[in-house]
Amino acid sequence: MTGNRGIGRARMFVGAFLLAAAVISWGTGLMMSPHGQTSGHSGVDHVRTVIVVYVRNTAIGTLALAALSAWLLFPTRRPRSPVRDWLLIGLLALLAASSLYQLWWLRSVVS
């Protein structure tokens, strides 16, 4: 009796979908991040807290989506081609590292 391959394919599809959502969330938060910009303009300080909250929530959401997609994309049975695995691990590590850096950076800037 062979196993149900549809469940594995569904896990891969949902994992890839959530990984795409994590990349979109990460990119949006990265584009909104005020790294390297000075608030030399007068009258923009009231927006600072809104941007900090948005970037913080985006970084936390990216971490959650990346963790869930990693759990779905890496089942116990491994495929024969590890190249895909290494690319996914690299992308997930990039998402996690940059999101953790943004959280650390926001904590150091706001404090």
CSV table of N, CA and C in Angstrom, one decimal:
chain,number,residue,atom,x,y,z
A,1,MET,N,0.8,-1.2,0.0
A,1,MET,CA,0.0,0.0,0.0
A,1,MET,C,0.9,1.2,0.0
A,2,THR,N,0.6,2.1,-0.9
A,2,THR,CA,1.4,3.4,-1.0
A,2,THR,C,0.7,4.5,-0.2
A,3,GLY,N,1.5,5.4,0.3
A,3,GLY,CA,1.1,6.5,1.1
A,3,GLY,C,0.3,7.5,0.3
A,4,ASN,N,-0.4,8.4,1.0
A,4,ASN,CA,-1.2,9.4,0.3
A,4,ASN,C,-0.3,10.6,-0.1
A,5,ARG,N,0.0,10.7,-1.4
A,5,ARG,CA,0.9,11.7,-1.9
A,5,ARG,C,0.3,13.1,-1.9
A,6,GLY,N,-1.0,13.1,-1.9
A,6,GLY,CA,-1.7,14.4,-2.0
A,6,GLY,C,-1.5,15.3,-0.7
A,7,ILE,N,-1.4,14.6,0.4
A,7,ILE,CA,-1.1,15.4,1.6
A,7,ILE,C,0.3,16.1,1.6
A,8,GLY,N,1.2,15.4,1.1
A,8,GLY,CA,2.6,16.0,0.9
A,8,GLY,C,2.6,17.1,-0.1
A,9,ARG,N,1.9,16.9,-1.2
A,9,ARG,CA,1.8,18.0,-2.2
A,9,ARG,C,1.0,19.2,-1.6
A,10,ALA,N,0.0,18.9,-0.8
A,10,ALA,CA,-0.8,20.0,-0.2
A,10,ALA,C,0.1,20.8,0.8
A,11,ARG,N,0.9,20.1,1.5
A,11,ARG,CA,1.8,20.8,2.5
A,11,ARG,C,2.8,21.6,1.7
A,12,MET,N,3.3,21.1,0.6
A,12,MET,CA,4.3,21.9,-0.2
A,12,MET,C,3.6,23.1,-0.8
A,13,PHE,N,2.4,23.0,-1.3
A,13,PHE,CA,1.7,24.1,-1.9
A,13,PHE,C,1.4,25.2,-0.8
A,14,VAL,N,0.9,24.8,0.3
A,14,VAL,CA,0.5,25.8,1.4
A,14,VAL,C,1.8,26.4,1.9
A,15,GLY,N,2.9,25.6,2.1
A,15,GLY,CA,4.1,26.1,2.6
A,15,GLY,C,4.7,27.1,1.6
A,16,ALA,N,4.7,26.8,0.3
A,16,ALA,CA,5.2,27.8,-0.7
A,16,ALA,C,4.3,29.0,-0.7
A,17,PHE,N,3.0,28.9,-0.6
A,17,PHE,CA,2.1,30.1,-0.5
A,17,PHE,C,2.4,30.9,0.7
A,18,LEU,N,2.6,30.3,1.8
A,18,LEU,CA,3.0,31.1,3.0
A,18,LEU,C,4.4,31.7,2.9
A,19,LEU,N,5.3,31.0,2.3
A,19,LEU,CA,6.6,31.6,2.1
A,19,LEU,C,6.5,32.8,1.2
A,20,ALA,N,5.7,32.7,0.1
A,20,ALA,CA,5.5,33.9,-0.7
A,20,ALA,C,4.9,35.1,0.0
A,21,ALA,N,3.9,34.8,0.9
A,21,ALA,CA,3.4,35.8,1.8
A,21,ALA,C,4.4,36.4,2.7
A,22,ALA,N,5.3,35.6,3.2
A,22,ALA,CA,6.3,36.1,4.1
A,22,ALA,C,7.3,37.0,3.4
A,23,VAL,N,7.6,36.6,2.1
A,23,VAL,CA,8.5,37.5,1.3
A,23,VAL,C,7.9,38.8,1.0
A,24,ILE,N,6.6,38.8,0.7
A,24,ILE,CA,5.9,40.0,0.4
A,24,ILE,C,5.8,40.9,1.7
A,25,SER,N,5.5,40.3,2.8
A,25,SER,CA,5.4,41.0,4.1
A,25,SER,C,6.8,41.6,4.4
A,26,TRP,N,7.8,40.8,4.2
A,26,TRP,CA,9.2,41.3,4.5
A,26,TRP,C,9.6,42.4,3.6
A,27,GLY,N,9.3,42.3,2.3
A,27,GLY,CA,9.6,43.4,1.4
A,27,GLY,C,8.9,44.7,1.7
A,28,THR,N,7.6,44.5,2.0
A,28,THR,CA,6.9,45.7,2.4
A,28,THR,C,7.4,46.4,3.6
A,29,GLY,N,7.7,45.6,4.6
A,29,GLY,CA,8.3,46.2,5.8
A,29,GLY,C,9.6,46.8,5.6
A,30,LEU,N,10.4,46.2,4.8
A,30,LEU,CA,11.8,46.7,4.4
A,30,LEU,C,11.7,48.0,3.7
A,31,MET,N,10.7,48.1,2.8
A,31,MET,CA,10.6,49.4,2.0
A,31,MET,C,10.1,50.5,2.9
A,32,MET,N,9.3,50.2,3.9
A,32,MET,CA,8.7,51.2,4.8
A,32,MET,C,9.7,51.6,5.9
A,33,SER,N,10.8,50.8,6.1
A,33,SER,CA,11.7,51.0,7.2
A,33,SER,C,12.5,52.3,7.0
A,34,PRO,N,12.6,53.1,8.1
A,34,PRO,CA,13.3,54.4,8.0
A,34,PRO,C,14.8,54.3,8.2
A,35,HIS,N,15.4,53.2,7.8
A,35,HIS,CA,16.9,53.1,8.0
A,35,HIS,C,17.6,54.2,7.2
A,36,GLY,N,18.5,54.9,7.9
A,36,GLY,CA,19.4,55.8,7.2
A,36,GLY,C,18.7,57.2,6.9
A,37,GLN,N,17.5,57.4,7.3
A,37,GLN,CA,16.8,58.6,7.0
A,37,GLN,C,16.8,59.5,8.3
A,38,THR,N,17.1,60.7,8.1
A,38,THR,CA,17.1,61.6,9.3
A,38,THR,C,15.7,62.4,9.2
A,39,SER,N,15.3,62.7,10.4
A,39,SER,CA,14.0,63.4,10.5
A,39,SER,C,14.3,64.9,10.5
A,40,GLY,N,15.0,65.4,9.5
A,40,GLY,CA,15.3,66.8,9.4
A,40,GLY,C,14.1,67.7,9.0
A,41,HIS,N,13.1,67.1,8.5
A,41,HIS,CA,11.9,67.8,8.1
A,41,HIS,C,11.1,68.1,9.4
A,42,SER,N,10.5,69.3,9.4
A,42,SER,CA,9.7,69.6,10.6
A,42,SER,C,8.3,69.1,10.3
A,43,GLY,N,7.6,68.6,11.4
A,43,GLY,CA,6.3,68.2,11.3
A,43,GLY,C,6.1,66.7,10.9
A,44,VAL,N,7.1,65.9,10.9
A,44,VAL,CA,6.9,64.5,10.6
A,44,VAL,C,7.1,63.6,11.8
A,45,ASP,N,7.4,64.2,13.0
A,45,ASP,CA,7.6,63.4,14.2
A,45,ASP,C,6.4,62.7,14.6
A,46,HIS,N,5.2,63.2,14.3
A,46,HIS,CA,3.9,62.5,14.7
A,46,HIS,C,3.7,61.2,14.0
A,47,VAL,N,4.4,61.0,12.9
A,47,VAL,CA,4.3,59.7,12.1
A,47,VAL,C,5.2,58.6,12.6
A,48,ARG,N,6.2,59.0,13.4
A,48,ARG,CA,7.3,58.1,13.8
A,48,ARG,C,6.7,56.9,14.6
A,49,THR,N,5.8,57.1,15.5
A,49,THR,CA,5.3,56.0,16.3
A,49,THR,C,4.5,55.0,15.4
A,50,VAL,N,3.8,55.6,14.4
A,50,VAL,CA,3.0,54.7,13.5
A,50,VAL,C,3.9,53.8,12.7
A,51,ILE,N,5.0,54.4,12.2
A,51,ILE,CA,5.9,53.6,11.4
A,51,ILE,C,6.6,52.6,12.2
A,52,VAL,N,7.0,52.9,13.5
A,52,VAL,CA,7.7,52.0,14.3
A,52,VAL,C,6.8,50.8,14.6
A,53,VAL,N,5.5,51.1,14.9
A,53,VAL,CA,4.5,50.0,15.2
A,53,VAL,C,4.3,49.1,14.0
A,54,TYR,N,4.2,49.8,12.8
A,54,TYR,CA,4.0,49.0,11.6
A,54,TYR,C,5.2,48.1,11.2
A,55,VAL,N,6.4,48.7,11.3
A,55,VAL,CA,7.6,47.9,11.0
A,55,VAL,C,7.8,46.7,12.0
A,56,ARG,N,7.5,47.0,13.3
A,56,ARG,CA,7.6,46.0,14.3
A,56,ARG,C,6.6,44.8,14.1
A,57,ASN,N,5.4,45.2,13.8
A,57,ASN,CA,4.3,44.2,13.5
A,57,ASN,C,4.7,43.4,12.2
A,58,THR,N,5.2,44.1,11.2
A,58,THR,CA,5.6,43.4,10.0
A,58,THR,C,6.7,42.4,10.2
A,59,ALA,N,7.7,42.8,11.0
A,59,ALA,CA,8.8,41.9,11.3
A,59,ALA,C,8.3,40.7,12.1
A,60,ILE,N,7.4,40.9,13.1
A,60,ILE,CA,6.9,39.7,13.8
A,60,ILE,C,6.1,38.8,12.9
A,61,GLY,N,5.3,39.4,12.1
A,61,GLY,CA,4.4,38.6,11.1
A,61,GLY,C,5.3,37.9,10.1
A,62,THR,N,6.4,38.5,9.7
A,62,THR,CA,7.3,37.8,8.8
A,62,THR,C,7.9,36.6,9.5
A,63,LEU,N,8.3,36.8,10.7
A,63,LEU,CA,8.9,35.6,11.5
A,63,LEU,C,7.9,34.5,11.6
A,64,ALA,N,6.7,34.8,11.9
A,64,ALA,CA,5.6,33.8,12.1
A,64,ALA,C,5.3,33.1,10.8
A,65,LEU,N,5.2,33.8,9.7
A,65,LEU,CA,4.9,33.2,8.4
A,65,LEU,C,6.1,32.4,8.0
A,66,ALA,N,7.3,32.8,8.2
A,66,ALA,CA,8.5,32.0,7.8
A,66,ALA,C,8.6,30.8,8.6
A,67,ALA,N,8.3,30.8,9.9
A,67,ALA,CA,8.3,29.6,10.7
A,67,ALA,C,7.3,28.6,10.3
A,68,LEU,N,6.1,29.1,10.0
A,68,LEU,CA,5.0,28.2,9.6
A,68,LEU,C,5.3,27.6,8.2
A,69,SER,N,5.8,28.4,7.3
A,69,SER,CA,6.1,27.8,6.0
A,69,SER,C,7.3,26.8,6.1
A,70,ALA,N,8.3,27.1,7.0
A,70,ALA,CA,9.4,26.2,7.1
A,70,ALA,C,8.9,24.8,7.7
A,71,TRP,N,8.0,24.9,8.6
A,71,TRP,CA,7.4,23.6,9.2
A,71,TRP,C,6.7,22.8,8.1
A,72,LEU,N,6.0,23.6,7.2
A,72,LEU,CA,5.2,22.9,6.1
A,72,LEU,C,6.1,22.4,5.0
A,73,LEU,N,7.2,23.1,4.7
A,73,LEU,CA,8.0,22.8,3.6
A,73,LEU,C,9.1,21.7,3.9
A,74,PHE,N,9.3,21.4,5.1
A,74,PHE,CA,10.3,20.4,5.5
A,74,PHE,C,9.7,19.3,6.2
A,75,PRO,N,9.0,18.4,5.5
A,75,PRO,CA,8.4,17.2,6.1
A,75,PRO,C,9.5,16.2,6.6
A,76,THR,N,9.1,15.2,7.3
A,76,THR,CA,10.1,14.2,7.8
A,76,THR,C,10.8,13.4,6.7
A,77,ARG,N,10.1,13.1,5.6
A,77,ARG,CA,10.7,12.4,4.5
A,77,ARG,C,11.3,13.4,3.6
A,78,ARG,N,12.5,13.3,3.3
A,78,ARG,CA,13.2,14.3,2.5
A,78,ARG,C,13.3,13.9,1.0
A,79,PRO,N,13.2,14.9,0.1
A,79,PRO,CA,13.3,14.6,-1.3
A,79,PRO,C,14.8,14.3,-1.6
A,80,ARG,N,15.0,13.8,-2.8
A,80,ARG,CA,16.4,13.4,-3.2
A,80,ARG,C,17.2,14.6,-3.6
A,81,SER,N,16.7,15.7,-3.9
A,81,SER,CA,17.4,16.8,-4.4
A,81,SER,C,17.6,17.9,-3.3
A,82,PRO,N,18.8,18.0,-2.7
A,82,PRO,CA,19.0,18.9,-1.5
A,82,PRO,C,19.2,20.3,-2.0
A,83,VAL,N,19.3,20.6,-3.3
A,83,VAL,CA,19.5,22.0,-3.8
A,83,VAL,C,18.3,22.9,-3.4
A,84,ARG,N,17.1,22.4,-3.6
A,84,ARG,CA,15.9,23.1,-3.2
A,84,ARG,C,15.9,23.4,-1.7
A,85,ASP,N,16.3,22.4,-0.9
A,85,ASP,CA,16.4,22.6,0.5
A,85,ASP,C,17.3,23.7,0.9
A,86,TRP,N,18.5,23.7,0.4
A,86,TRP,CA,19.5,24.7,0.7
A,86,TRP,C,19.0,26.1,0.3
A,87,LEU,N,18.4,26.2,-0.8
A,87,LEU,CA,17.8,27.5,-1.3
A,87,LEU,C,16.8,28.0,-0.3
A,88,LEU,N,15.9,27.1,0.1
A,88,LEU,CA,14.8,27.4,1.0
A,88,LEU,C,15.4,27.8,2.4
A,89,ILE,N,16.4,27.1,2.8
A,89,ILE,CA,17.0,27.4,4.1
A,89,ILE,C,17.7,28.8,4.1
A,90,GLY,N,18.3,29.1,2.9
A,90,GLY,CA,19.0,30.4,2.8
A,90,GLY,C,17.9,31.5,2.8
A,91,LEU,N,16.8,31.3,2.1
A,91,LEU,CA,15.8,32.3,2.1
A,91,LEU,C,15.1,32.5,3.4
A,92,LEU,N,14.9,31.4,4.1
A,92,LEU,CA,14.3,31.5,5.4
A,92,LEU,C,15.2,32.1,6.4
A,93,ALA,N,16.5,31.8,6.3
A,93,ALA,CA,17.5,32.5,7.2
A,93,ALA,C,17.6,34.0,6.9
A,94,LEU,N,17.6,34.4,5.7
A,94,LEU,CA,17.6,35.8,5.3
A,94,LEU,C,16.4,36.5,5.9
A,95,LEU,N,15.2,35.9,5.7
A,95,LEU,CA,14.0,36.5,6.3
A,95,LEU,C,14.0,36.6,7.8
A,96,ALA,N,14.5,35.6,8.5
A,96,ALA,CA,14.5,35.6,9.9
A,96,ALA,C,15.6,36.6,10.4
A,97,ALA,N,16.8,36.5,9.8
A,97,ALA,CA,17.9,37.4,10.3
A,97,ALA,C,17.5,38.9,10.1
A,98,SER,N,17.0,39.2,8.9
A,98,SER,CA,16.6,40.6,8.7
A,98,SER,C,15.5,41.1,9.6
A,99,SER,N,14.5,40.2,9.8
A,99,SER,CA,13.4,40.6,10.7
A,99,SER,C,13.9,40.8,12.1
A,100,LEU,N,14.7,39.9,12.6
A,100,LEU,CA,15.3,40.0,14.0
A,100,LEU,C,16.2,41.3,14.1
A,101,TYR,N,16.9,41.6,13.0
A,101,TYR,CA,17.7,42.9,13.0
A,101,TYR,C,16.8,44.1,13.0
A,102,GLN,N,15.7,44.0,12.3
A,102,GLN,CA,14.7,45.2,12.4
A,102,GLN,C,14.2,45.3,13.8
A,103,LEU,N,13.8,44.2,14.4
A,103,LEU,CA,13.3,44.3,15.8
A,103,LEU,C,14.4,44.9,16.7
A,104,TRP,N,15.6,44.4,16.6
A,104,TRP,CA,16.7,45.0,17.4
A,104,TRP,C,16.9,46.4,17.1
A,105,TRP,N,16.9,46.8,15.8
A,105,TRP,CA,17.2,48.2,15.4
A,105,TRP,C,16.1,49.1,16.0
A,106,LEU,N,14.8,48.7,15.9
A,106,LEU,CA,13.8,49.5,16.4
A,106,LEU,C,13.9,49.7,17.9
A,107,ARG,N,14.3,48.6,18.6
A,107,ARG,CA,14.4,48.7,20.0
A,107,ARG,C,15.5,49.7,20.4
A,108,SER,N,16.6,49.7,19.6
A,108,SER,CA,17.7,50.6,19.9
A,108,SER,C,17.4,52.1,19.6
A,109,VAL,N,16.6,52.3,18.5
A,109,VAL,CA,16.2,53.6,18.1
A,109,VAL,C,15.2,54.2,19.0
A,110,VAL,N,14.2,53.5,19.4
A,110,VAL,CA,13.1,54.0,20.1
A,110,VAL,C,13.4,54.2,21.6
A,111,SER,N,14.3,53.3,22.1
A,111,SER,CA,14.6,53.4,23.6
A,111,SER,C,15.3,54.6,24.0
